[in-house]
Amino acid sequence: MQFTWLVPIFLGWLAGWLVNYLADVLPLTRRLSQPACLHCQTPFAWSDYLTLRACRTCGTRRSLRAWIVPILAAASFLYLWLFPRPGLGLPLSLIVLTYFGVIIVIDLEHRLILFPTVIAGAVLGLITGTYLFSKQDGILAGLFTSVLGGVAGFAIMFLFYKLGEAVARYRARRMRAAGQAEDDEEALGGGDVYLSGVLGLMLGWPNVILGITAGALAGGAMGLLAIAAYLIQRRYAENSLMTFMPYGPALVLGAFYILYFF
Ligand SMILES: [Zn+2]
């Protein structure tokens, strides 16, 4: 291990903290508030929060995620430092990865794509897309490619959203007929439509098509894993249609693959 490796490891750890912080406060308060214990709501002292200490009031320990995210982030930053992605460049590849981390953690834990993260993502997506696609034909062409990708990403997912609404209505009718209580499970959340627009800005046109396809494949793979888990637990029959599919993380994984490895 070389001394310089400490730089990406440290930066990655910081990025992991940032992801943890935003995932802790944004879904609950919708602003950059003081982080508080999830169990007793006592605000953390910053020094306790950053050193991942248990809550001093109720003793509840920090979640496993508080540890996993910085470790994963430090490892990914080191990887990107050692094997920089052509095109994106090191600073943007680190920032975009951190952004993806925020989206994935919040969506997995709360099934939410939050509006502030969409706005921040739109700005970051426009910068990323324009940077990527202005190398050949200048900044206006890059901006155009990025915006076109964003519009396409939004429009394609909007169609799927409408389709999902129709499926949900059909499902609600069947559940009523079967005498079951309705739930408000959306096949594809409205947030995914905005997220797809953000990812489209980053990927540009026509790569947004590849990104969404890769996302659908990732989503399909996750779905198969979920079905396998239910089969093992022998609850497949009751639960197959009611399983939550995290489409946001799948879309992000697809975009990540196209942006970093395609
Ligand atoms: Zn507490």
PDB file of N, CA, C and O and ligand atoms in Angstrom, residues 36-44 54-61, ligand 1:
ATOM      1  N   ALA A  36     -30.244  13.370  14.376  1.00  0.00           N
ATOM      2  CA  ALA A  36     -30.757  12.950  15.675  1.00  0.00           C
ATOM      3  C   ALA A  36     -30.862  11.431  15.723  1.00  0.00           C
ATOM      4  O   ALA A  36     -30.921  10.768  14.694  1.00  0.00           O
ATOM      5  N   CYS A  37     -30.878  10.907  16.943  1.00  0.00           N
ATOM      6  CA  CYS A  37     -31.037   9.468  17.142  1.00  0.00           C
ATOM      7  C   CYS A  37     -32.364   9.018  16.532  1.00  0.00           C
ATOM      8  O   CYS A  37     -33.400   9.633  16.753  1.00  0.00           O
ATOM      9  N   LEU A  38     -32.334   7.948  15.752  1.00  0.00           N
ATOM     10  CA  LEU A  38     -33.556   7.484  15.088  1.00  0.00           C
ATOM     11  C   LEU A  38     -34.531   6.887  16.092  1.00  0.00           C
ATOM     12  O   LEU A  38     -35.722   6.804  15.845  1.00  0.00           O
ATOM     13  N   HIS A  39     -34.012   6.483  17.246  1.00  0.00           N
ATOM     14  CA  HIS A  39     -34.853   5.801  18.225  1.00  0.00           C
ATOM     15  C   HIS A  39     -35.524   6.789  19.172  1.00  0.00           C
ATOM     16  O   HIS A  39     -36.731   6.754  19.377  1.00  0.00           O
ATOM     17  N   CYS A  40     -34.714   7.703  19.779  1.00  0.00           N
ATOM     18  CA  CYS A  40     -35.297   8.610  20.781  1.00  0.00           C
ATOM     19  C   CYS A  40     -35.304  10.073  20.336  1.00  0.00           C
ATOM     20  O   CYS A  40     -35.728  10.946  21.091  1.00  0.00           O
ATOM     21  N   GLN A  41     -34.831  10.332  19.119  1.00  0.00           N
ATOM     22  CA  GLN A  41     -34.871  11.685  18.539  1.00  0.00           C
ATOM     23  C   GLN A  41     -33.970  12.710  19.237  1.00  0.00           C
ATOM     24  O   GLN A  41     -34.066  13.898  18.965  1.00  0.00           O
ATOM     25  N   THR A  42     -33.119  12.272  20.194  1.00  0.00           N
ATOM     26  CA  THR A  42     -32.168  13.207  20.792  1.00  0.00           C
ATOM     27  C   THR A  42     -31.130  13.598  19.741  1.00  0.00           C
ATOM     28  O   THR A  42     -30.561  12.715  19.111  1.00  0.00           O
ATOM     29  N   PRO A  43     -30.892  14.914  19.546  1.00  0.00           N
ATOM     30  CA  PRO A  43     -29.886  15.300  18.549  1.00  0.00           C
ATOM     31  C   PRO A  43     -28.504  14.786  18.949  1.00  0.00           C
ATOM     32  O   PRO A  43     -28.148  14.770  20.127  1.00  0.00           O
ATOM     33  N   PHE A  44     -27.745  14.346  17.959  1.00  0.00           N
ATOM     34  CA  PHE A  44     -26.373  13.913  18.194  1.00  0.00           C
ATOM     35  C   PHE A  44     -25.456  15.132  18.294  1.00  0.00           C
ATOM     36  O   PHE A  44     -25.640  16.110  17.561  1.00  0.00           O
ATOM     37  N   ALA A  54     -22.722   5.329  19.629  1.00  0.00           N
ATOM     38  CA  ALA A  54     -24.112   5.041  19.994  1.00  0.00           C
ATOM     39  C   ALA A  54     -24.728   6.283  20.635  1.00  0.00           C
ATOM     40  O   ALA A  54     -24.022   7.164  21.116  1.00  0.00           O
ATOM     41  N   CYS A  55     -26.059   6.354  20.627  1.00  0.00           N
ATOM     42  CA  CYS A  55     -26.772   7.480  21.236  1.00  0.00           C
ATOM     43  C   CYS A  55     -26.467   7.522  22.730  1.00  0.00           C
ATOM     44  O   CYS A  55     -26.538   6.502  23.425  1.00  0.00           O
ATOM     45  N   ARG A  56     -26.130   8.711  23.255  1.00  0.00           N
ATOM     46  CA  ARG A  56     -25.771   8.828  24.668  1.00  0.00           C
ATOM     47  C   ARG A  56     -27.009   8.776  25.569  1.00  0.00           C
ATOM     48  O   ARG A  56     -26.908   8.514  26.766  1.00  0.00           O
ATOM     49  N   THR A  57     -28.188   9.079  25.003  1.00  0.00           N
ATOM     50  CA  THR A  57     -29.393   9.105  25.820  1.00  0.00           C
ATOM     51  C   THR A  57     -30.006   7.711  25.981  1.00  0.00           C
ATOM     52  O   THR A  57     -30.262   7.263  27.094  1.00  0.00           O
ATOM     53  N   CYS A  58     -30.222   7.030  24.833  1.00  0.00           N
ATOM     54  CA  CYS A  58     -30.917   5.744  24.919  1.00  0.00           C
ATOM     55  C   CYS A  58     -30.004   4.558  24.627  1.00  0.00           C
ATOM     56  O   CYS A  58     -30.423   3.410  24.788  1.00  0.00           O
ATOM     57  N   GLY A  59     -28.788   4.824  24.192  1.00  0.00           N
ATOM     58  CA  GLY A  59     -27.852   3.724  23.992  1.00  0.00           C
ATOM     59  C   GLY A  59     -28.025   2.972  22.684  1.00  0.00           C
ATOM     60  O   GLY A  59     -27.300   2.016  22.423  1.00  0.00           O
ATOM     61  N   THR A  60     -28.990   3.406  21.831  1.00  0.00           N
ATOM     62  CA  THR A  60     -29.174   2.728  20.550  1.00  0.00           C
ATOM     63  C   THR A  60     -27.931   2.921  19.682  1.00  0.00           C
ATOM     64  O   THR A  60     -27.447   4.035  19.522  1.00  0.00           O
ATOM     65  N   ARG A  61     -27.460   1.803  19.144  1.00  0.00           N
ATOM     66  CA  ARG A  61     -26.264   1.890  18.318  1.00  0.00           C
ATOM     67  C   ARG A  61     -26.605   2.362  16.913  1.00  0.00           C
ATOM     68  O   ARG A  61     -27.737   2.252  16.468  1.00  0.00           O
TER      69      ARG A  61
HETATM   70 ZN    ZN B   1     -31.350   7.679  21.311  1.00  0.00          ZN
END
